[in-house]
Structures are given as C-alpha cells and as structure tokens.
mmCIF file of C-alpha atoms in Angstrom:
data_model
loop_
_atom_site.group_PDB
_atom_site.id
_atom_site.type_symbol
_atom_site.label_atom_id
_atom_site.label_comp_id
_atom_site.label_asym_id
_atom_site.label_seq_id
_atom_site.Cartn_x
_atom_site.Cartn_y
_atom_site.Cartn_z
ATOM 1 C CA UNK A 1094 0.215 -0.156 -0.202
ATOM 2 C CA UNK A 1095 2.990 2.463 -0.847
ATOM 3 C CA UNK A 1096 1.569 5.488 -1.887
ATOM 4 C CA UNK A 1097 4.661 7.113 -2.341
ATOM 5 C CA UNK A 1098 6.851 4.781 -4.462
ATOM 6 C CA UNK A 1099 11.027 3.477 -2.859
ATOM 7 C CA UNK A 1100 11.957 5.379 -5.863
ATOM 8 C CA UNK A 1101 11.077 8.639 -5.162
ATOM 9 C CA UNK A 1102 12.920 8.974 -2.309
ATOM 10 C CA UNK A 1103 15.921 7.350 -3.266
ATOM 11 C CA UNK A 1104 15.897 9.750 -5.835
ATOM 12 C CA UNK A 1105 15.848 12.317 -4.216
ATOM 13 C CA UNK A 1106 18.154 10.716 -2.315
ATOM 14 C CA UNK A 1107 20.078 11.122 -5.650
ATOM 15 C CA UNK A 1108 19.892 13.966 -6.201
ATOM 16 C CA UNK A 1109 20.254 15.490 -2.759
ATOM 17 C CA UNK A 1110 24.363 13.893 -3.672
ATOM 18 C CA UNK A 1111 24.517 15.210 -6.812
ATOM 19 C CA UNK A 1112 24.194 18.393 -5.839
ATOM 20 C CA UNK A 1113 26.058 17.971 -2.898
ATOM 21 C CA UNK A 1114 28.937 16.773 -5.540
ATOM 22 C CA UNK A 1115 28.981 19.433 -7.700
ATOM 23 C CA UNK A 1116 29.325 21.705 -5.228
ATOM 24 C CA UNK A 1117 32.494 19.975 -3.382
ATOM 25 C CA UNK A 1118 33.881 19.798 -7.450
ATOM 26 C CA UNK A 1119 33.290 23.956 -7.926
ATOM 27 C CA UNK A 1120 34.167 25.700 -5.088
ATOM 28 C CA UNK A 1121 37.540 26.003 -3.762
ATOM 29 C CA UNK A 1122 36.715 27.303 -0.504
ATOM 30 C CA UNK A 1123 37.457 25.301 2.345
ATOM 31 C CA UNK A 1124 34.076 25.885 4.304
ATOM 32 C CA UNK A 1125 31.488 25.822 1.163
ATOM 33 C CA UNK A 1126 33.579 22.788 0.662
ATOM 34 C CA UNK A 1127 32.629 21.231 3.993
ATOM 35 C CA UNK A 1128 29.329 22.133 3.572
ATOM 36 C CA UNK A 1129 29.506 20.148 0.511
ATOM 37 C CA UNK A 1130 29.809 17.380 2.305
ATOM 38 C CA UNK A 1131 27.158 17.417 4.784
ATOM 39 C CA UNK A 1132 25.057 17.449 2.301
ATOM 40 C CA UNK A 1133 26.526 14.196 0.848
ATOM 41 C CA UNK A 1134 27.285 12.198 3.734
ATOM 42 C CA UNK A 1135 22.828 14.633 5.111
ATOM 43 C CA UNK A 1136 21.774 12.462 1.248
ATOM 44 C CA UNK A 1137 23.238 8.894 2.121
ATOM 45 C CA UNK A 1138 21.813 8.383 5.758
ATOM 46 C CA UNK A 1139 18.322 9.605 3.737
ATOM 47 C CA UNK A 1140 19.057 7.003 1.351
ATOM 48 C CA UNK A 1141 19.608 4.830 4.284
ATOM 49 C CA UNK A 1142 16.256 5.456 6.635
ATOM 50 C CA UNK A 1143 14.163 5.140 3.434
ATOM 51 C CA UNK A 1144 15.154 1.483 2.088
ATOM 52 C CA UNK A 1145 14.999 0.451 6.519
ATOM 53 C CA UNK A 1146 11.241 2.476 6.651
ATOM 54 C CA UNK A 1147 10.399 0.877 3.184
ATOM 55 C CA UNK A 1148 11.246 -2.902 4.471
ATOM 56 C CA UNK A 1149 9.644 -1.693 8.192
ATOM 57 C CA UNK A 1150 12.449 -1.887 9.973
ATOM 58 C CA UNK A 1151 14.952 -0.171 12.397
ATOM 59 C CA UNK A 1152 18.853 -1.097 10.767
ATOM 60 C CA UNK A 1153 18.220 1.789 8.605
ATOM 61 C CA UNK A 1154 17.324 4.438 10.942
ATOM 62 C CA UNK A 1155 20.413 3.029 13.077
ATOM 63 C CA UNK A 1156 22.933 3.081 10.243
ATOM 64 C CA UNK A 1157 21.682 6.836 10.313
ATOM 65 C CA UNK A 1158 23.262 7.121 13.505
ATOM 66 C CA UNK A 1159 26.536 6.303 12.972
ATOM 67 C CA UNK A 1160 27.406 8.851 9.802
ATOM 68 C CA UNK A 1161 25.079 11.053 11.920
ATOM 69 C CA UNK A 1162 28.582 10.464 14.507
ATOM 70 C CA UNK A 1163 30.318 10.025 11.331
ATOM 71 C CA UNK A 1164 29.111 13.694 10.223
ATOM 72 C CA UNK A 1165 30.233 15.056 13.137
ATOM 73 C CA UNK A 1166 33.062 14.504 13.827
ATOM 74 C CA UNK A 1167 33.969 14.920 10.244
ATOM 75 C CA UNK A 1168 32.791 18.851 10.535
ATOM 76 C CA UNK A 1169 35.279 19.573 14.196
ATOM 77 C CA UNK A 1170 38.454 17.785 13.200
ATOM 78 C CA UNK A 1171 37.447 19.476 8.878
ATOM 79 C CA UNK A 1172 36.316 23.139 10.802
ATOM 80 C CA UNK A 1173 39.230 22.788 12.708
ATOM 81 C CA UNK A 1174 42.017 22.136 10.159
ATOM 82 C CA UNK A 1175 40.071 25.379 8.842
ATOM 83 C CA UNK A 1176 41.196 27.163 11.208
ATOM 84 C CA UNK A 1177 45.269 26.317 11.510
ATOM 85 C CA UNK A 1178 44.437 26.857 6.655
ATOM 86 C CA UNK A 1179 43.606 30.605 8.425
ATOM 87 C CA UNK A 1180 46.094 31.060 10.406
ATOM 88 C CA UNK A 1181 49.055 30.380 7.970
ATOM 89 C CA UNK A 1182 48.268 31.199 5.033
ATOM 90 C CA UNK A 1183 45.728 34.024 5.631
ATOM 91 C CA UNK A 1184 43.254 32.568 3.231
ATOM 92 C CA UNK A 1185 40.259 30.103 2.682
ATOM 93 C CA UNK A 1186 41.104 29.581 -1.458
ATOM 94 C CA UNK A 1187 42.220 24.858 -1.364
ATOM 95 C CA UNK A 1188 43.933 25.588 -4.301
ATOM 96 C CA UNK A 1189 46.572 27.823 -2.691
ATOM 97 C CA UNK A 1190 46.672 25.525 0.007
ATOM 98 C CA UNK A 1191 48.132 22.582 -2.500
ATOM 99 C CA UNK A 1192 52.081 22.563 -1.245
ATOM 100 C CA UNK A 1193 52.569 19.155 -1.717
ATOM 101 C CA UNK A 1194 51.348 19.015 -5.227
ATOM 102 C CA UNK A 1195 47.759 17.063 -5.131
ATOM 103 C CA UNK B 1281 0.961 12.376 2.860
ATOM 104 C CA UNK B 1282 2.598 12.117 -1.006
ATOM 105 C CA UNK B 1283 2.181 15.783 -1.071
ATOM 106 C CA UNK B 1284 3.459 16.605 1.932
ATOM 107 C CA UNK B 1285 6.676 14.337 0.734
ATOM 108 C CA UNK B 1286 6.709 15.493 -2.377
ATOM 109 C CA UNK B 1287 6.670 19.420 -1.113
ATOM 110 C CA UNK B 1288 9.228 18.931 1.615
ATOM 111 C CA UNK B 1289 11.434 16.752 -1.634
ATOM 112 C CA UNK B 1290 11.168 20.013 -3.505
ATOM 113 C CA UNK B 1291 12.334 22.529 -1.164
ATOM 114 C CA UNK B 1292 15.065 19.986 -0.133
ATOM 115 C CA UNK B 1293 15.962 20.611 -3.795
ATOM 116 C CA UNK B 1294 15.989 24.353 -4.752
ATOM 117 C CA UNK B 1295 17.378 25.511 -0.700
ATOM 118 C CA UNK B 1296 20.846 22.657 -1.436
ATOM 119 C CA UNK B 1297 21.080 24.420 -4.701
ATOM 120 C CA UNK B 1298 20.557 27.994 -3.538
ATOM 121 C CA UNK B 1299 23.692 27.190 -1.230
ATOM 122 C CA UNK B 1300 25.461 25.375 -3.153
ATOM 123 C CA UNK B 1301 26.117 28.613 -5.821
ATOM 124 C CA UNK B 1302 25.748 31.377 -3.057
ATOM 125 C CA UNK B 1303 28.977 33.901 -2.839
ATOM 126 C CA UNK B 1304 28.303 34.293 0.489
ATOM 127 C CA UNK B 1305 29.178 31.752 3.675
ATOM 128 C CA UNK B 1306 26.281 33.661 6.091
ATOM 129 C CA UNK B 1307 23.729 34.000 3.387
ATOM 130 C CA UNK B 1308 24.887 29.423 2.070
ATOM 131 C CA UNK B 1309 23.915 28.790 5.524
ATOM 132 C CA UNK B 1310 21.113 29.475 6.310
ATOM 133 C CA UNK B 1311 19.335 27.822 3.187
ATOM 134 C CA UNK B 1312 21.159 24.910 3.714
ATOM 135 C CA UNK B 1313 20.026 24.796 6.742
ATOM 136 C CA UNK B 1314 16.676 25.201 5.697
ATOM 137 C CA UNK B 1315 17.716 22.376 3.036
ATOM 138 C CA UNK B 1316 18.678 20.625 6.707
ATOM 139 C CA UNK B 1317 15.209 20.609 8.220
ATOM 140 C CA UNK B 1318 13.114 19.994 4.633
ATOM 141 C CA UNK B 1319 14.598 16.494 5.165
ATOM 142 C CA UNK B 1320 13.987 16.060 8.362
ATOM 143 C CA UNK B 1321 9.979 16.653 7.183
ATOM 144 C CA UNK B 1322 10.706 13.456 4.907
ATOM 145 C CA UNK B 1323 12.521 11.424 7.628
ATOM 146 C CA UNK B 1324 8.992 12.520 9.199
ATOM 147 C CA UNK B 1325 6.160 11.579 6.879
ATOM 148 C CA UNK B 1326 8.549 8.001 5.751
ATOM 149 C CA UNK B 1327 8.129 6.970 9.673
ATOM 150 C CA UNK B 1328 11.584 7.831 11.393
ATOM 151 C CA UNK B 1329 11.132 10.121 13.516
ATOM 152 C CA UNK B 1330 13.343 9.896 15.881
ATOM 153 C CA UNK B 1331 15.560 10.483 13.286
ATOM 154 C CA UNK B 1332 13.479 13.172 12.222
ATOM 155 C CA UNK B 1333 14.062 14.866 15.687
ATOM 156 C CA UNK B 1334 17.503 14.366 15.021
ATOM 157 C CA UNK B 1335 18.255 16.048 12.219
ATOM 158 C CA UNK B 1336 16.418 19.249 14.073
ATOM 159 C CA UNK B 1337 18.684 18.649 17.132
ATOM 160 C CA UNK B 1338 22.103 17.377 15.620
ATOM 161 C CA UNK B 1339 22.651 18.338 12.484
ATOM 162 C CA UNK B 1340 20.585 21.893 11.188
ATOM 163 C CA UNK B 1341 21.521 22.434 15.431
ATOM 164 C CA UNK B 1342 25.223 21.425 16.504
ATOM 165 C CA UNK B 1343 26.539 21.357 13.525
ATOM 166 C CA UNK B 1344 25.329 24.023 11.744
ATOM 167 C CA UNK B 1345 26.154 26.325 14.899
ATOM 168 C CA UNK B 1346 30.249 25.068 14.366
ATOM 169 C CA UNK B 1347 30.152 26.057 11.352
ATOM 170 C CA UNK B 1348 28.229 29.348 12.273
ATOM 171 C CA UNK B 1349 31.026 30.349 15.041
ATOM 172 C CA UNK B 1350 34.155 29.383 12.780
ATOM 173 C CA UNK B 1351 33.076 31.368 9.864
ATOM 174 C CA UNK B 1352 32.374 34.344 12.973
ATOM 175 C CA UNK B 1353 35.442 33.212 13.764
ATOM 176 C CA UNK B 1354 36.829 33.808 10.458
ATOM 177 C CA UNK B 1355 35.861 37.192 9.762
ATOM 178 C CA UNK B 1356 37.468 38.743 12.524
ATOM 179 C CA UNK B 1357 40.320 41.712 10.768
ATOM 180 C CA UNK B 1358 39.838 45.124 8.324
ATOM 181 C CA UNK B 1359 36.385 45.992 7.135
ATOM 182 C CA UNK B 1360 34.209 44.262 9.103
ATOM 183 C CA UNK B 1361 32.337 46.890 10.349
ATOM 184 C CA UNK B 1362 31.656 47.101 6.221
ATOM 185 C CA UNK B 1363 30.697 43.681 5.092
ATOM 186 C CA UNK B 1364 28.659 43.297 8.255
ATOM 187 C CA UNK B 1365 26.616 46.271 7.444
ATOM 188 C CA UNK B 1366 26.065 44.243 3.575
ATOM 189 C CA UNK B 1367 25.086 41.203 5.362
ATOM 190 C CA UNK B 1368 22.207 43.432 6.700
ATOM 191 C CA UNK B 1369 20.956 44.616 4.538
ATOM 192 C CA UNK B 1370 17.250 43.747 3.736
ATOM 193 C CA UNK B 1371 16.012 41.167 1.931
ATOM 194 C CA UNK B 1372 18.418 38.289 2.587
ATOM 195 C CA UNK B 1373 16.830 36.645 4.736
ATOM 196 C CA UNK B 1374 13.020 36.480 2.087
ATOM 197 C CA UNK B 1375 14.184 33.129 0.259
ATOM 198 C CA UNK B 1376 15.580 30.935 3.156
ATOM 199 C CA UNK B 1377 12.242 32.543 5.261
ATOM 200 C CA UNK B 1378 9.604 31.704 2.067
ATOM 201 C CA UNK B 1379 11.182 27.463 2.414
ATOM 202 C CA UNK B 1380 11.219 27.671 5.924
ATOM 203 C CA UNK B 1381 7.348 28.916 6.532
ATOM 204 C CA UNK B 1382 6.274 26.370 3.567
ATOM 205 C CA UNK B 1383 7.745 23.501 6.037
ATOM 206 C CA UNK B 1384 6.508 24.606 8.897
ATOM 207 C CA UNK B 1385 3.038 24.732 7.370
ATOM 208 C CA UNK B 1386 3.976 20.966 6.358
ATOM 209 C CA UNK B 1387 3.542 20.196 10.026
ATOM 210 C CA UNK B 1388 1.460 22.239 10.966
ATOM 211 C CA UNK B 1389 -0.878 20.212 7.771
ATOM 212 C CA UNK B 1390 1.183 16.711 9.572
ATOM 213 C CA UNK B 1391 0.754 17.790 13.572
ATOM 214 C CA UNK B 1392 -3.912 18.129 12.758
ATOM 215 C CA UNK B 1393 -4.228 15.736 10.134
ATOM 216 C CA UNK B 1394 -2.318 11.854 11.649
ATOM 217 C CA UNK B 1395 -2.583 9.875 9.381
ATOM 218 C CA UNK B 1396 -0.301 6.759 8.768
ATOM 219 C CA UNK B 1397 4.014 6.907 6.836
ATOM 220 C CA UNK B 1398 3.895 6.342 3.814
ATOM 221 C CA UNK B 1399 5.410 3.463 2.803
ATOM 222 C CA UNK B 1400 2.778 1.435 4.167
ATOM 223 C CA UNK B 1401 1.546 1.578 8.101
ATOM 224 C CA UNK B 1402 4.500 0.950 9.524
ATOM 225 C CA UNK B 1403 6.075 4.329 11.243
ATOM 226 C CA UNK B 1404 9.081 2.729 13.269
ATOM 227 C CA UNK B 1405 9.344 3.852 16.757
ATOM 228 C CA UNK B 1406 11.495 4.763 18.979
ATOM 229 C CA UNK B 1407 11.940 2.092 20.934
ATOM 230 C CA UNK B 1408 12.345 -0.343 18.347
ATOM 231 C CA UNK B 1409 14.947 1.875 17.616
ATOM 232 C CA UNK B 1410 16.949 1.793 20.871
ATOM 233 C CA UNK B 1411 16.224 -1.776 21.326
ATOM 234 C CA UNK B 1412 17.936 -2.720 18.179
ATOM 235 C CA UNK B 1413 20.530 -0.047 18.686
ATOM 236 C CA UNK B 1414 21.706 -1.697 21.939
ATOM 237 C CA UNK B 1415 21.008 -5.009 21.065
ATOM 238 C CA UNK B 1416 23.278 -5.862 17.800
ATOM 239 C CA UNK B 1417 24.641 -3.351 16.974
ATOM 240 C CA UNK B 1418 26.248 -2.583 20.641
ATOM 241 C CA UNK B 1419 29.259 -2.921 19.193
ATOM 242 C CA UNK B 1420 28.632 0.057 16.628
ATOM 243 C CA UNK B 1421 27.446 1.969 19.286
ATOM 244 C CA UNK B 1422 30.846 1.324 21.881
ATOM 245 C CA UNK B 1423 33.072 2.191 18.376
ATOM 246 C CA UNK B 1424 31.335 5.310 17.480
ATOM 247 C CA UNK B 1425 31.718 6.903 21.008
ATOM 248 C CA UNK B 1426 35.539 5.817 20.137
ATOM 249 C CA UNK B 1427 34.993 7.937 16.978
ATOM 250 C CA UNK B 1428 33.786 10.495 18.584
ATOM 251 C CA UNK B 1429 36.595 11.222 21.082
ATOM 252 C CA UNK B 1430 38.526 10.845 18.910
ATOM 253 C CA UNK B 1431 37.077 13.507 17.271
ATOM 254 C CA UNK B 1432 37.887 15.461 20.006
ATOM 255 C CA UNK B 1433 41.430 15.608 21.265
ATOM 256 C CA UNK B 1434 42.188 16.003 17.322
ATOM 257 C CA UNK B 1435 39.686 18.999 17.336
ATOM 258 C CA UNK B 1436 41.728 20.237 20.802
ATOM 259 C CA UNK B 1437 45.059 19.706 19.207
ATOM 260 C CA UNK B 1438 44.161 20.863 15.616
ATOM 261 C CA UNK B 1439 42.557 23.921 16.839
ATOM 262 C CA UNK B 1440 44.603 24.989 19.468
ATOM 263 C CA UNK B 1441 47.094 28.000 19.569
ATOM 264 C CA UNK B 1442 50.020 27.838 18.963
ATOM 265 C CA UNK B 1443 53.003 30.833 18.787
ATOM 266 C CA UNK B 1444 55.303 30.063 15.884
ATOM 267 C CA UNK B 1445 58.133 30.701 18.167
ATOM 268 C CA UNK B 1446 57.699 28.197 19.839
ATOM 269 C CA UNK B 1447 57.950 25.875 17.083
ATOM 270 C CA UNK B 1448 61.250 23.815 15.579
#
C-alpha cells in the first residue's frame, strides 16, 4: 500500500548527493567544500532511512545514527583544520594550500 | 501525505541548489539549514520520527552552529564592519524565510491530521530503534563513541593556537 514508491525517496537522495558532489567539485572555498560534504553525507543517510522504512526495519535508522556521529566527528576536525589553514595562509582557498602538489 | 513528501523534496532540492551557489558563507548556511529541516520533514513523513528529531537537533542545531562559529571567527579583522553592514541589508532573509514557512505549514498540516507513514503503515518507533541499537549493534555504538573521542582530541589539538616561535 505504498502510496509513494521507494524510488522517489531514493531519487531525492541521489539528487541531493549529486548536488553535494557538484558543490564539492565546483567550489574552492574550504568552508563551502565542507558544507557540500555535509549535504552528501545527509543524502547517503536519507537513502538508508528510505530503504529501512520501506522494509519496516530499524536498521536503516541505526545506520543513519552512525553516519550522524561520523559527520559530527568529521566536521569538528575539518573546521579545526580550516582554522589552522586560515592562521597559516590567511586564505580559505583550497588551491592555495596545495603545497604537496596533489 | 504524498503531497507533503513531494513539497518537502522540492524545498530540499531548491534550498540545496541555492546553498551551493551562494557567494556568501552566511547566506549559504541559512539555505543549508532550510535544506536539512526539509530533509527532516521527509524523514517524518516516511515514518522515522526519531531520526527527524535527531536531524533537527544534531544536524541543523549542533553542526550548523559549529559552522556559524567558525565563519564568525574567520571574519574578524579588517573591513568587518562594512561586511556586517552588507550582510544585514534587508531582503536577504526573504528566500530562506519563504522556504521555512512552507515547511512550517507542512508540519502544522501533519500535526493537525495524524496519518500513517508513506511506506505502508509502519512507523518505526524510537523504542524499536533503541532495542535494535543496543542489541545487535552494541559494538557499533562503542566504536562510534571511540570515534567521537578521537574527534574531540583531534579538534582540540588542531584548533589550539600555538605561537610560531615555539615550533622548531
């Protein structure tokens, strides 16, 4: 009796993930790149919750909890790195920090 | 219920597009918060109220507050007053406010008309999530706590302000 098919939710997750990936590739400001990473992690969690809700299991929500804690850890370390980059280079441009020629 | 899902999905996509195309970090953060709130509405509609609450509290609350703090710390210095004046010009809050008003209307509609989840009739309650979380996934909880401890120590170490002279 699913009135909205599952692939609609997965399509939304895919669109959000693609938007986050586009932002990550296009923007050169480190803060915007971190924000795009947040969008991508959120979209991945949305796909898990949609699948778990479709089958009536709680496992999808638990995986979202793990993704949530991982995103919190990632963003705290990332923002501390942003502070260090700004102190050392006086800029937030990701290309200006490529000392390793990566 | 389907209409609520589609409207929330459209609001999520629109606010994400606006967030990744803004030039100003604070404006982008406003749209990103609206995007996370709309995804929380989607979670509520598809039968995950616990996850919807966590999305609002942790993502739109804690993580976005971290972003706002860092953006504010980085903008100290020259020309900060002019920049503040430019940010506070009227009109910039209209876009996020309209999108947030749509979400508020959706939540009011959902509260006024309690229905079932979109996918079948199964709303997965927080009790069910907790039983599974501290049953088969207990080792995952322990690993997540160790990850958060590592992130805490790492963020403290990286964010510490050390003078340049003491480093050799």
